[in-house]
Tab-separated table of C-alpha atoms in Angstrom:
chain	number	residue	atom	x	y	z
V	1	UNK	CA	142.120	104.978	-3.709
V	2	UNK	CA	142.791	108.481	-2.378
V	3	UNK	CA	139.005	108.338	-0.916
V	4	UNK	CA	139.753	106.412	2.612
V	5	UNK	CA	139.794	103.399	3.823
V	6	UNK	CA	136.420	101.252	3.516
V	7	UNK	CA	135.711	98.108	5.439
V	8	UNK	CA	134.801	95.155	3.547
V	9	UNK	CA	132.673	92.452	5.092
V	10	UNK	CA	133.961	88.629	3.460
V	11	UNK	CA	130.581	88.349	1.998
V	12	UNK	CA	130.836	90.664	-0.692
V	13	UNK	CA	134.070	89.519	-1.538
V	14	UNK	CA	132.961	87.176	-4.116
V	15	UNK	CA	131.207	90.504	-6.083
V	16	UNK	CA	134.309	91.934	-5.694
V	17	UNK	CA	136.231	89.006	-7.730
V	18	UNK	CA	133.702	89.102	-9.840
V	19	UNK	CA	134.542	92.604	-10.822
V	20	UNK	CA	138.119	92.117	-10.548
V	21	UNK	CA	138.080	88.867	-13.271
V	22	UNK	CA	136.128	92.141	-15.431
V	23	UNK	CA	138.982	94.306	-15.219
V	24	UNK	CA	141.523	92.145	-15.793
V	25	UNK	CA	139.968	91.121	-18.550
V	26	UNK	CA	140.032	94.893	-19.882
V	27	UNK	CA	143.517	95.255	-19.276
V	28	UNK	CA	143.817	92.482	-20.787
V	29	UNK	CA	142.354	93.207	-24.313
V	30	UNK	CA	143.993	97.387	-24.281
V	31	UNK	CA	140.108	98.707	-24.503
V	32	UNK	CA	140.375	101.556	-22.936
V	33	UNK	CA	136.608	101.792	-22.374
V	34	UNK	CA	136.112	98.537	-21.406
V	35	UNK	CA	138.645	99.375	-18.538
V	36	UNK	CA	137.281	102.857	-17.566
V	37	UNK	CA	133.955	100.812	-17.154
V	38	UNK	CA	134.976	97.890	-15.148
V	39	UNK	CA	137.224	100.076	-13.235
V	40	UNK	CA	133.887	102.676	-12.598
V	41	UNK	CA	132.113	99.539	-11.073
V	42	UNK	CA	134.798	98.002	-9.384
V	43	UNK	CA	135.525	101.268	-7.267
V	44	UNK	CA	131.681	102.300	-7.034
V	45	UNK	CA	130.809	98.232	-5.584
V	46	UNK	CA	133.619	98.480	-3.054
V	47	UNK	CA	131.949	102.110	-2.074
V	48	UNK	CA	128.585	100.396	-1.834
V	49	UNK	CA	128.933	97.083	0.161
V	50	UNK	CA	132.149	98.661	1.893
V	51	UNK	CA	131.676	100.795	5.293
V	52	UNK	CA	133.739	104.076	5.425
V	53	UNK	CA	136.029	103.591	8.151
V	54	UNK	CA	136.407	107.068	9.923
V	55	UNK	CA	138.754	109.527	7.781
V	56	UNK	CA	141.464	109.827	11.139
V	57	UNK	CA	141.881	106.019	11.335
V	58	UNK	CA	144.719	104.315	9.632
V	59	UNK	CA	143.961	100.428	9.610
V	60	UNK	CA	145.853	97.825	7.616
V	61	UNK	CA	144.640	97.304	4.093
V	62	UNK	CA	144.572	93.760	2.625
V	63	UNK	CA	143.890	95.941	-0.792
V	64	UNK	CA	145.029	98.494	-2.364
V	65	UNK	CA	143.024	99.897	-5.210
V	66	UNK	CA	143.834	102.306	-7.965
V	67	UNK	CA	141.871	105.511	-8.293
V	68	UNK	CA	139.444	106.068	-10.892
V	69	UNK	CA	141.337	108.030	-12.582
V	70	UNK	CA	144.311	106.242	-13.144
V	71	UNK	CA	145.676	104.370	-16.593
V	72	UNK	CA	145.667	101.411	-17.971
V	73	UNK	CA	149.840	101.236	-17.830
V	74	UNK	CA	149.094	102.365	-13.722
V	75	UNK	CA	146.559	99.251	-12.713
V	76	UNK	CA	149.355	96.859	-14.630
V	77	UNK	CA	151.969	97.842	-12.505
V	78	UNK	CA	149.398	97.443	-9.254
V	79	UNK	CA	148.605	93.936	-10.391
V	80	UNK	CA	152.431	93.252	-10.815
V	81	UNK	CA	152.936	94.172	-7.950
V	82	UNK	CA	149.666	92.533	-6.307
V	83	UNK	CA	149.424	88.989	-8.389
V	84	UNK	CA	146.473	87.781	-9.134
V	85	UNK	CA	144.317	91.073	-9.332
V	86	UNK	CA	143.500	93.593	-7.078
V	87	UNK	CA	141.453	92.075	-4.509
V	88	UNK	CA	142.431	88.926	-2.500
V	89	UNK	CA	140.878	85.585	-3.576
V	90	UNK	CA	138.885	83.639	-6.429
V	91	UNK	CA	135.282	83.824	-7.748
V	92	UNK	CA	134.363	81.125	-6.765
């Protein structure tokens, strides 16, 4: 994200997975407005539910999210590397 690391609890993963699915749908449609909205919602949710780690802390990360200025193509490339979405696991 370029905004440091956040620790997110297991109980918040379903919500993040739902937002990740919305991002995937926007990517598939190629709709820039929907993509921007979905990416912004996902990043905002991580900041809302996550606890920021200290700047001098470097913990192993289960996932890396793009920054808010990432392009559709950059996020598509990340997804090729990550697999089925940016957030691990599936929404229930």
